[in-house]
């Protein structure tokens, strides 16, 4: 990595005080300020496709991250699985690549999306995602900055998780906690695996055009029941 580039971005990062979303929140704010994008998010991911939202620059961005979780595809999913950057500079051109996401994201106004894996050594922790309302690729400088910021996002995430910064306590409240609880409830009630239970939860949200968190909350509160399919 360009040492001077990293030093500049690190200085800009350190000049900002962490708020309720901890250092992860500082990173996404810096991404929006420096890279000419309208949204940025840090999402923690696992190989089993369970995930949590560590920080998002706004509700629009959080909804786009949740949409990827619902349909199970998109730049963030692909970046985590492949371990390399995913550059979607024109959402319309990505229909064959991510058909479920492309169709569902039409009303949101997102035109371009980019995702970068976050790694600590050989361990992949999640992704840094960037969103634009206009089509267009990242410039060479923006791409280089994004790669450095993905590395800094990893440091921020580990710092928040260590509990070293008291102001970041709110960031540890799981954004998708209801999804995890609802998945466990469905797995028990339907006598299926956690993976199958999550797939049913996501399928219901997608087919009914509802946020995944809204469906999960309804199940946790016993306001919605997903019956097992007939044998």
XYZ file of N, CA and C in Angstrom:
693
model
N 0.829 -1.199 0.000
C 0.000 0.000 0.000
C 0.869 1.258 0.000
N 0.360 2.319 -0.600
C 1.039 3.597 -0.622
C 1.134 4.133 0.804
N 2.368 4.242 1.331
C 2.546 4.670 2.709
C 2.010 6.067 2.973
N 2.229 6.976 2.039
C 1.747 8.335 2.233
C 0.220 8.403 2.209
N -0.372 7.607 1.336
C -1.835 7.570 1.255
C -2.418 7.055 2.573
N -1.834 5.985 3.066
C -2.311 5.425 4.328
C -2.121 6.411 5.479
N -0.972 7.080 5.492
C -0.692 8.040 6.555
C -1.713 9.179 6.535
N -2.053 9.658 5.324
C -3.016 10.752 5.209
C -4.393 10.323 5.709
N -4.830 9.148 5.284
C -6.157 8.679 5.683
C -6.199 8.351 7.173
N -5.107 7.813 7.685
C -5.049 7.520 9.119
C -5.138 8.804 9.935
N -4.473 9.850 9.454
C -4.528 11.138 10.152
C -5.950 11.701 10.138
N -6.605 11.627 8.984
C -7.981 12.110 8.884
C -8.902 11.307 9.800
N -8.645 10.016 9.894
C -9.454 9.152 10.750
C -9.243 9.499 12.219
N -7.987 9.681 12.609
C -7.676 9.930 14.016
C -8.159 11.301 14.488
N -8.382 12.218 13.538
C -8.861 13.556 13.897
C -10.342 13.568 14.241
N -11.048 12.481 13.912
C -12.481 12.396 14.177
C -12.723 11.612 15.460
N -13.627 12.102 16.279
C -13.936 11.406 17.535
C -15.026 10.369 17.292
N -14.860 9.149 17.829
C -15.893 8.126 17.647
C -17.155 8.471 18.418
N -18.289 8.224 17.804
C -19.573 8.468 18.463
C -20.237 7.165 18.834
N -21.557 7.117 18.707
C -22.303 5.930 19.130
C -21.963 4.686 18.340
N -21.532 4.847 17.085
C -21.213 3.670 16.277
C -19.728 3.338 16.295
N -18.979 3.950 17.218
C -17.577 3.595 17.405
C -16.702 3.996 16.224
N -15.513 3.415 16.175
C -14.572 3.740 15.109
C -15.053 3.264 13.755
N -15.862 2.208 13.729
C -16.432 1.759 12.450
C -17.280 2.865 11.847
N -18.014 3.576 12.686
C -18.824 4.686 12.217
C -17.971 5.828 11.693
N -16.817 6.035 12.308
C -15.903 7.079 11.843
C -15.384 6.729 10.446
N -15.074 5.467 10.232
C -14.551 5.043 8.933
C -15.579 5.269 7.829
N -16.837 4.857 8.048
C -17.833 5.017 6.981
C -18.084 6.503 6.693
N -18.037 7.338 7.722
C -18.198 8.773 7.508
C -17.037 9.318 6.675
N -15.830 8.831 6.940
C -14.658 9.268 6.189
C -14.734 8.790 4.738
N -15.230 7.591 4.528
C -15.390 7.060 3.177
C -16.298 7.978 2.353
N -17.437 8.344 2.930
C -18.379 9.216 2.218
C -17.749 10.571 1.928
N -16.990 11.096 2.879
C -16.377 12.412 2.718
C -15.264 12.414 1.674
N -14.522 11.298 1.580
C -13.322 11.290 0.740
C -13.508 10.663 -0.641
N -14.471 9.765 -0.796
C -14.534 8.971 -2.027
C -15.659 9.345 -2.986
N -16.389 10.399 -2.705
C -17.425 10.815 -3.635
C -18.549 9.811 -3.785
N -18.918 9.146 -2.694
C -20.044 8.215 -2.698
C -21.098 8.733 -1.738
N -22.336 8.261 -1.919
C -23.424 8.719 -1.050
C -23.610 7.838 0.176
N -23.099 6.616 0.145
C -23.279 5.716 1.276
C -22.110 4.775 1.465
N -21.890 4.364 2.711
C -20.832 3.399 3.021
C -21.258 2.586 4.237
N -20.846 1.332 4.280
C -21.223 0.455 5.388
C -20.129 -0.561 5.662
N -20.031 -0.948 6.919
C -19.147 -2.037 7.336
C -20.031 -3.160 7.854
N -19.917 -4.320 7.230
C -20.729 -5.470 7.615
C -19.830 -6.631 8.019
N -20.103 -7.193 9.172
C -19.400 -8.388 9.641
C -20.074 -9.597 9.006
N -19.278 -10.494 8.440
C -19.832 -11.664 7.761
C -19.137 -12.938 8.223
N -19.811 -14.060 8.063
C -19.230 -15.366 8.378
C -19.451 -16.297 7.199
N -18.719 -17.393 7.198
C -18.826 -18.358 6.109
C -20.228 -18.953 6.012
N -20.957 -18.982 7.122
C -22.314 -19.535 7.122
C -23.346 -18.513 6.659
N -22.864 -17.339 6.226
C -23.707 -16.250 5.706
C -24.491 -15.520 6.792
N -24.196 -15.812 8.036
C -24.737 -14.991 9.119
C -23.963 -13.685 9.108
N -24.638 -12.572 9.304
C -23.940 -11.295 9.258
C -24.532 -10.301 10.243
N -23.800 -9.203 10.441
C -24.299 -8.115 11.277
C -23.755 -6.805 10.727
N -24.535 -5.747 10.900
C -24.157 -4.435 10.403
C -23.414 -3.691 11.501
N -22.123 -3.453 11.297
C -21.325 -2.754 12.301
C -21.536 -1.256 12.233
N -21.678 -0.716 11.020
C -21.880 0.726 10.858
C -22.383 1.018 9.458
N -23.249 2.019 9.345
C -23.740 2.488 8.050
C -23.846 4.004 8.106
N -23.568 4.649 6.994
C -23.567 6.108 6.973
C -24.958 6.701 7.096
N -25.996 5.949 6.701
C -27.368 6.438 6.807
C -28.338 5.276 6.641
N -29.637 5.580 6.770
C -30.653 4.536 6.674
C -30.731 3.949 5.267
N -30.496 4.764 4.251
C -30.519 4.290 2.860
C -29.472 3.193 2.666
N -28.293 3.426 3.180
C -27.214 2.453 3.055
C -27.506 1.197 3.869
N -28.028 1.374 5.076
C -28.368 0.217 5.909
C -29.409 -0.657 5.209
N -30.379 -0.031 4.541
C -31.407 -0.785 3.829
C -30.815 -1.567 2.661
N -29.823 -0.999 1.979
C -29.176 -1.703 0.872
C -28.376 -2.900 1.376
N -27.723 -2.753 2.515
C -27.003 -3.881 3.107
C -27.980 -4.976 3.528
N -29.108 -4.563 4.102
C -30.121 -5.547 4.512
C -30.710 -6.260 3.301
N -30.861 -5.536 2.202
C -31.399 -6.140 0.984
C -30.470 -7.243 0.471
N -29.158 -7.017 0.541
C -28.216 -8.065 0.148
C -28.351 -9.292 1.048
N -28.585 -9.040 2.332
C -28.773 -10.143 3.282
C -30.040 -10.924 2.929
N -31.081 -10.208 2.539
C -32.351 -10.847 2.214
C -32.236 -11.733 0.983
N -31.662 -11.205 -0.096
C -31.612 -11.964 -1.350
C -30.403 -12.889 -1.430
N -29.427 -12.684 -0.545
C -28.264 -13.571 -0.515
C -27.291 -13.379 -1.658
N -27.306 -12.186 -2.249
C -26.373 -11.913 -3.344
C -26.083 -10.420 -3.401
N -25.019 -10.065 -4.134
C -24.659 -8.661 -4.263
C -23.159 -8.474 -4.125
N -22.689 -7.254 -4.281
C -21.240 -7.018 -4.230
C -20.604 -7.392 -2.903
N -21.288 -7.121 -1.779
C -20.730 -7.469 -0.480
C -20.597 -8.966 -0.308
N -21.633 -9.696 -0.697
C -21.599 -11.163 -0.608
C -20.466 -11.712 -1.456
N -20.347 -11.208 -2.683
C -19.322 -11.701 -3.603
C -17.908 -11.346 -3.135
N -17.732 -10.129 -2.621
C -16.406 -9.721 -2.150
C -15.947 -10.591 -0.993
N -16.875 -10.929 -0.098
C -16.509 -11.767 1.045
C -16.162 -13.183 0.582
N -16.932 -13.705 -0.373
C -16.709 -15.073 -0.830
C -15.429 -15.211 -1.644
N -15.108 -14.211 -2.457
C -13.944 -14.308 -3.340
C -12.666 -13.752 -2.708
N -12.819 -12.866 -1.725
C -11.652 -12.264 -1.102
C -11.030 -11.151 -1.925
N -11.756 -10.655 -2.929
C -11.246 -9.570 -3.759
C -12.267 -8.469 -3.926
N -11.845 -7.283 -4.363
C -12.778 -6.174 -4.560
C -13.814 -6.507 -5.630
N -15.011 -5.989 -5.453
C -16.081 -6.144 -6.439
C -16.530 -4.744 -6.838
N -16.427 -4.437 -8.126
C -16.684 -3.085 -8.611
C -17.893 -3.094 -9.546
N -19.030 -2.664 -9.030
C -20.254 -2.613 -9.824
C -20.586 -1.181 -10.173
N -19.949 -0.669 -11.220
C -20.110 0.748 -11.539
C -21.427 1.092 -12.225
N -22.176 0.065 -12.656
C -23.478 0.307 -13.277
C -24.420 -0.821 -12.886
N -25.330 -0.528 -11.976
C -26.232 -1.556 -11.471
C -27.028 -2.222 -12.590
N -27.400 -1.462 -13.619
C -28.200 -2.012 -14.701
C -27.451 -3.090 -15.471
N -26.135 -2.982 -15.519
C -25.329 -3.959 -16.237
C -25.098 -5.221 -15.415
N -25.498 -5.201 -14.150
C -25.246 -6.339 -13.257
C -26.470 -7.221 -13.056
N -27.488 -7.072 -13.910
C -28.720 -7.836 -13.704
C -28.464 -9.337 -13.747
N -27.702 -9.799 -14.720
C -27.425 -11.235 -14.825
C -26.539 -11.719 -13.679
N -25.737 -10.817 -13.154
C -24.820 -11.171 -12.076
C -25.557 -11.313 -10.754
N -26.448 -10.356 -10.441
C -27.225 -10.353 -9.199
C -28.680 -10.001 -9.517
N -29.426 -10.901 -10.158
C -30.791 -10.565 -10.604
C -31.730 -10.184 -9.472
N -31.671 -10.911 -8.366
C -32.565 -10.609 -7.250
C -32.287 -9.252 -6.662
N -31.024 -8.927 -6.481
C -30.656 -7.637 -5.914
C -30.976 -6.503 -6.874
N -30.658 -6.698 -8.149
C -30.867 -5.626 -9.126
C -32.327 -5.245 -9.224
N -33.218 -6.237 -9.300
C -34.646 -5.951 -9.392
C -35.176 -5.306 -8.115
N -34.743 -5.795 -6.974
C -35.247 -5.294 -5.691
C -34.723 -3.901 -5.372
N -33.533 -3.578 -5.882
C -32.916 -2.299 -5.555
C -33.374 -1.165 -6.461
N -34.175 -1.473 -7.486
C -34.611 -0.442 -8.428
C -35.225 0.780 -7.750
N -36.171 0.595 -6.806
C -36.800 1.781 -6.200
C -35.864 2.601 -5.320
N -34.743 2.038 -4.907
C -33.864 2.722 -3.948
C -33.058 3.860 -4.571
N -32.872 3.800 -5.880
C -32.092 4.828 -6.545
C -30.598 4.571 -6.570
N -30.152 3.403 -6.119
C -28.722 3.102 -6.165
C -28.337 2.799 -7.615
N -27.229 3.366 -8.063
C -26.794 3.174 -9.442
C -25.462 2.433 -9.545
N -24.658 2.509 -8.505
C -23.361 1.837 -8.509
C -23.039 1.366 -7.099
N -22.379 0.209 -7.000
C -22.034 -0.347 -5.695
C -20.671 -1.022 -5.782
N -19.898 -0.852 -4.733
C -18.547 -1.406 -4.676
C -18.352 -2.057 -3.307
N -17.595 -3.141 -3.264
C -17.369 -3.822 -1.989
C -15.931 -4.318 -1.906
N -15.384 -4.242 -0.698
C -13.994 -4.620 -0.454
C -13.932 -5.533 0.767
N -13.254 -6.677 0.644
C -13.151 -7.587 1.801
C -12.288 -6.997 2.892
N -12.631 -7.323 4.131
C -11.855 -6.911 5.301
C -11.222 -8.156 5.900
N -9.904 -8.141 6.029
C -9.188 -9.324 6.512
C -8.198 -8.975 7.601
N -8.055 -9.905 8.554
C -7.014 -9.818 9.575
C -6.155 -11.069 9.402
N -5.021 -10.905 8.717
C -4.226 -12.070 8.372
C -4.978 -12.919 7.369
N -5.132 -14.198 7.693
C -5.853 -15.100 6.799
C -7.346 -15.143 7.107
N -7.759 -14.425 8.138
C -9.154 -14.469 8.569
C -9.951 -13.348 7.907
N -10.995 -13.708 7.192
C -11.868 -12.729 6.552
C -12.971 -12.351 7.533
N -13.108 -11.055 7.804
C -14.032 -10.588 8.837
C -15.337 -10.021 8.285
N -15.291 -9.466 7.091
C -16.491 -8.826 6.568
C -16.172 -7.994 5.356
N -16.984 -6.956 5.126
C -16.800 -6.143 3.935
C -17.046 -4.662 4.228
N -16.370 -3.834 3.446
C -16.643 -2.400 3.389
C -17.354 -2.163 2.065
N -18.572 -1.622 2.116
C -19.363 -1.398 0.907
C -19.557 0.085 0.658
N -19.559 0.464 -0.621
C -19.743 1.848 -1.041
C -20.907 1.905 -2.028
N -21.729 2.949 -1.930
C -22.885 3.088 -2.815
C -22.949 4.484 -3.414
N -23.348 4.521 -4.696
C -23.544 5.787 -5.391
C -24.931 5.837 -6.035
N -25.444 7.045 -6.172
C -26.724 7.243 -6.861
C -26.523 7.504 -8.346
N -25.286 7.642 -8.774
C -24.975 7.809 -10.187
C -24.043 6.681 -10.630
N -24.171 6.276 -11.896
C -23.269 5.252 -12.421
C -21.877 5.844 -12.586
N -20.899 4.974 -12.660
C -19.521 5.433 -12.873
C -18.543 4.669 -12.007
N -17.370 4.438 -12.563
C -16.353 3.696 -11.829
C -15.621 4.616 -10.855
N -14.939 3.991 -9.907
C -14.073 4.745 -9.008
C -12.823 5.161 -9.783
N -12.351 6.365 -9.516
C -11.100 6.786 -10.138
C -9.949 5.968 -9.545
N -8.788 6.067 -10.166
C -7.625 5.319 -9.663
C -7.308 5.716 -8.230
N -7.386 7.016 -7.928
C -7.107 7.472 -6.563
C -8.190 7.009 -5.594
N -9.445 7.066 -6.021
C -10.544 6.622 -5.153
C -10.428 5.133 -4.860
N -10.071 4.350 -5.877
C -9.907 2.909 -5.675
C -8.764 2.632 -4.711
N -7.662 3.336 -4.879
C -6.522 3.150 -3.969
C -6.891 3.541 -2.548
N -7.617 4.651 -2.400
C -8.065 5.075 -1.068
C -9.010 4.044 -0.461
N -9.903 3.488 -1.283
C -10.868 2.508 -0.785
C -10.161 1.262 -0.247
N -9.104 0.831 -0.915
C -8.352 -0.334 -0.449
C -7.694 -0.059 0.905
N -7.157 1.145 1.066
C -6.562 1.514 2.354
C -7.645 1.606 3.427
N -8.770 2.207 3.078
C -9.853 2.374 4.051
C -10.455 1.026 4.457
N -10.453 0.053 3.570
C -10.922 -1.286 3.944
C -9.999 -1.885 4.998
N -8.712 -1.625 4.867
C -7.746 -2.088 5.859
C -7.951 -1.355 7.180
N -8.176 -0.043 7.120
C -8.434 0.737 8.329
C -9.769 0.336 8.960
N -10.721 -0.059 8.128
C -12.012 -0.522 8.652
C -11.841 -1.790 9.478
N -10.921 -2.647 9.044
C -10.629 -3.860 9.808
C -10.070 -3.498 11.178
N -9.137 -2.561 11.198
C -8.566 -2.099 12.469
C -9.642 -1.493 13.353
N -10.530 -0.688 12.755
C -11.609 -0.054 13.510
C -12.540 -1.092 14.115
N -12.867 -2.107 13.327
C -13.773 -3.151 13.801
C -13.166 -3.918 14.967
N -11.898 -4.251 14.859
C -11.221 -4.973 15.932
C -11.089 -4.101 17.176
N -10.860 -2.803 16.991
C -10.765 -1.881 18.125
C -12.097 -1.781 18.849
N -13.190 -1.635 18.074
C -14.515 -1.572 18.685
C -14.834 -2.863 19.441
N -14.453 -3.987 18.865
C -14.766 -5.285 19.481
C -13.963 -5.525 20.750
N -12.814 -4.858 20.860
C -11.964 -5.066 22.037
C -12.504 -4.367 23.270
N -13.439 -3.417 23.042
C -14.001 -2.676 24.162
C -13.086 -1.585 24.659
N -12.059 -1.252 23.859
C -11.098 -0.234 24.288
C -11.691 1.163 24.291
N -12.731 1.367 23.510
C -13.326 2.698 23.417
C -14.751 2.659 23.977
N -14.982 3.218 25.162
C -16.299 3.172 25.782
C -17.403 3.743 24.915
N -17.105 4.757 24.118
C -18.141 5.401 23.316
C -18.684 4.486 22.242
N -18.018 3.371 21.999
C -18.460 2.491 20.927
C -19.390 1.395 21.416
N -19.813 1.456 22.666
C -20.624 0.368 23.220
C -21.874 0.115 22.405
N -22.496 1.185 21.903
C -23.729 1.021 21.145
C -23.517 0.210 19.884
N -22.292 0.245 19.335
C -22.007 -0.458 18.091
C -22.071 -1.963 18.265
N -21.987 -2.459 19.520
C -21.994 -3.899 19.735
C -23.413 -4.467 19.814
N -24.420 -3.596 19.833
C -25.786 -4.079 19.803
C -26.064 -4.593 18.399
N -26.343 -5.887 18.262
C -26.473 -6.497 16.950
C -27.630 -5.938 16.154
N -27.322 -5.445 14.955
C -28.356 -4.897 14.082
C -29.303 -6.004 13.643
N -28.774 -7.203 13.483
C -29.581 -8.329 13.023
C -29.866 -9.337 14.140
N -29.884 -8.886 15.382
C -30.146 -9.803 16.490
C -31.489 -10.514 16.330
N -32.522 -9.771 15.919
C -33.838 -10.397 15.737
C -33.797 -11.466 14.653
N -32.987 -11.247 13.629
C -32.855 -12.247 12.571
C -32.246 -13.523 13.129
N -31.223 -13.378 13.961
C -30.578 -14.555 14.550
C -31.527 -15.310 15.471
N -32.290 -14.554 16.285
C -33.250 -15.190 17.199
C -34.358 -15.874 16.413
N -34.896 -15.183 15.407
C -35.981 -15.751 14.601
C -35.515 -17.004 13.859
N -34.273 -16.990 13.389
C -33.721 -18.166 12.704
C -33.680 -19.360 13.648
N -33.235 -19.143 14.867
C -33.207 -20.226 15.855
C -34.599 -20.730 16.192
N -35.551 -19.814 16.313
C -36.932 -20.208 16.607
C -37.510 -21.056 15.475
N -37.272 -20.622 14.234
C -37.785 -21.373 13.087
C -37.138 -22.746 12.989
N -35.831 -22.805 13.231
C -35.128 -24.087 13.160
C -35.711 -25.083 14.157
N -36.047 -24.585 15.353
C -36.623 -25.446 16.390
C -38.041 -25.851 16.049
N -38.863 -24.878 15.642
C -40.271 -25.147 15.372
C -40.476 -26.024 14.136
N -39.652 -25.812 13.102
C -39.821 -26.557 11.855
C -38.921 -27.787 11.781
N -38.054 -27.938 12.776
C -37.123 -29.060 12.836
C -36.256 -29.125 11.581
N -35.664 -27.953 11.262
C -34.754 -27.859 10.118
C -33.443 -27.266 10.613
N -32.454 -27.251 9.737
C -31.158 -26.678 10.110
C -31.270 -25.163 10.190
N -30.300 -24.554 10.864
C -30.271 -23.090 10.947
C -30.162 -22.462 9.558
N -29.394 -23.111 8.684
C -29.234 -22.591 7.322
C -30.559 -22.617 6.571
N -31.304 -23.734 6.689
C -32.605 -23.827 6.027
C -33.597 -22.840 6.633
N -33.524 -22.647 7.936
C -34.425 -21.702 8.596
C -34.162 -20.279 8.109
N -32.893 -19.920 7.963
C -32.554 -18.589 7.466
C -33.017 -18.418 6.026
N -32.889 -19.462 5.219
C -33.352 -19.391 3.833
C -34.861 -19.156 3.766
N -35.616 -19.804 4.639
C -37.076 -19.619 4.665
C -37.420 -18.196 5.099
N -36.691 -17.703 6.058
C -36.916 -16.340 6.543
C -36.645 -15.331 5.426
N -35.542 -15.513 4.742
C -35.193 -14.600 3.659
C -36.164 -14.716 2.494
N -36.595 -15.933 2.196
C -37.532 -16.131 1.089
C -38.859 -15.429 1.359
N -39.327 -15.504 2.621
C -40.583 -14.844 2.968
C -40.441 -13.331 2.843
N -39.326 -12.790 3.310
C -39.107 -11.349 3.227
C -39.040 -10.906 1.766
N -38.326 -11.661 0.947
C -38.158 -11.296 -0.453
C -39.472 -11.374 -1.223
N -40.210 -12.460 -1.044
C -41.449 -12.656 -1.804
C -42.541 -11.676 -1.404
N -42.463 -11.163 -0.179
C -43.473 -10.210 0.295
C -42.972 -8.765 0.293
N -41.771 -8.559 -0.277
C -41.188 -7.217 -0.396
C -41.112 -6.516 0.960
N -40.634 -7.267 1.966
C -40.521 -6.731 3.325
C -39.063 -6.751 3.777
N -38.669 -5.821 4.632
C -37.315 -5.876 5.193
C -37.130 -7.156 6.016
N -35.972 -7.737 5.913
C -35.687 -8.972 6.642
C -35.858 -8.767 8.145
N -35.411 -7.622 8.653
C -35.519 -7.364 10.084
C -36.971 -7.244 10.538
N -37.844 -6.726 9.667
C -39.265 -6.599 10.011
C -39.926 -7.968 10.134
N -39.606 -8.858 9.202
C -40.156 -10.218 9.249
C -39.635 -10.949 10.485
N -38.345 -10.811 10.748
C -37.753 -11.475 11.909
C -38.388 -10.986 13.199
N -38.596 -9.679 13.306
C -39.206 -9.108 14.512
C -40.606 -9.656 14.715
N -41.365 -9.797 13.627
C -42.724 -10.325 13.723
C -42.720 -11.767 14.221
N -41.731 -12.539 13.816
C -41.633 -13.931 14.273
C -41.251 -13.976 15.747
N -40.308 -13.149 16.143
C -39.887 -13.105 17.547
C -41.055 -12.727 18.454
N -41.900 -11.806 17.992
C -43.058 -11.353 18.775
C -44.273 -12.257 18.611
N -44.109 -13.356 17.870
C -45.184 -14.319 17.634
C -46.348 -13.704 16.857
N -46.023 -12.708 16.012
C -47.042 -12.087 15.176
C -47.091 -12.723 13.795
N -46.124 -13.575 13.496
C -46.041 -14.246 12.201
C -45.546 -15.663 12.418
N -46.157 -16.576 11.706
C -45.755 -17.972 11.794
C -45.480 -18.497 10.389
N -44.313 -19.098 10.190
C -43.990 -19.721 8.912
C -44.119 -21.223 9.079
N -45.179 -21.775 8.553
C -45.415 -23.213 8.711
C -44.500 -24.020 7.812
N -44.253 -25.233 8.234
C -43.427 -26.129 7.437
C -44.167 -26.508 6.171
N -43.472 -26.673 5.046
C -44.129 -27.086 3.823
C -44.642 -28.506 3.942
N -45.723 -28.868 3.230
C -46.253 -30.234 3.306
C -45.254 -31.232 2.746
N -45.266 -32.440 3.305
C -44.350 -33.489 2.823
C -44.778 -33.957 1.434
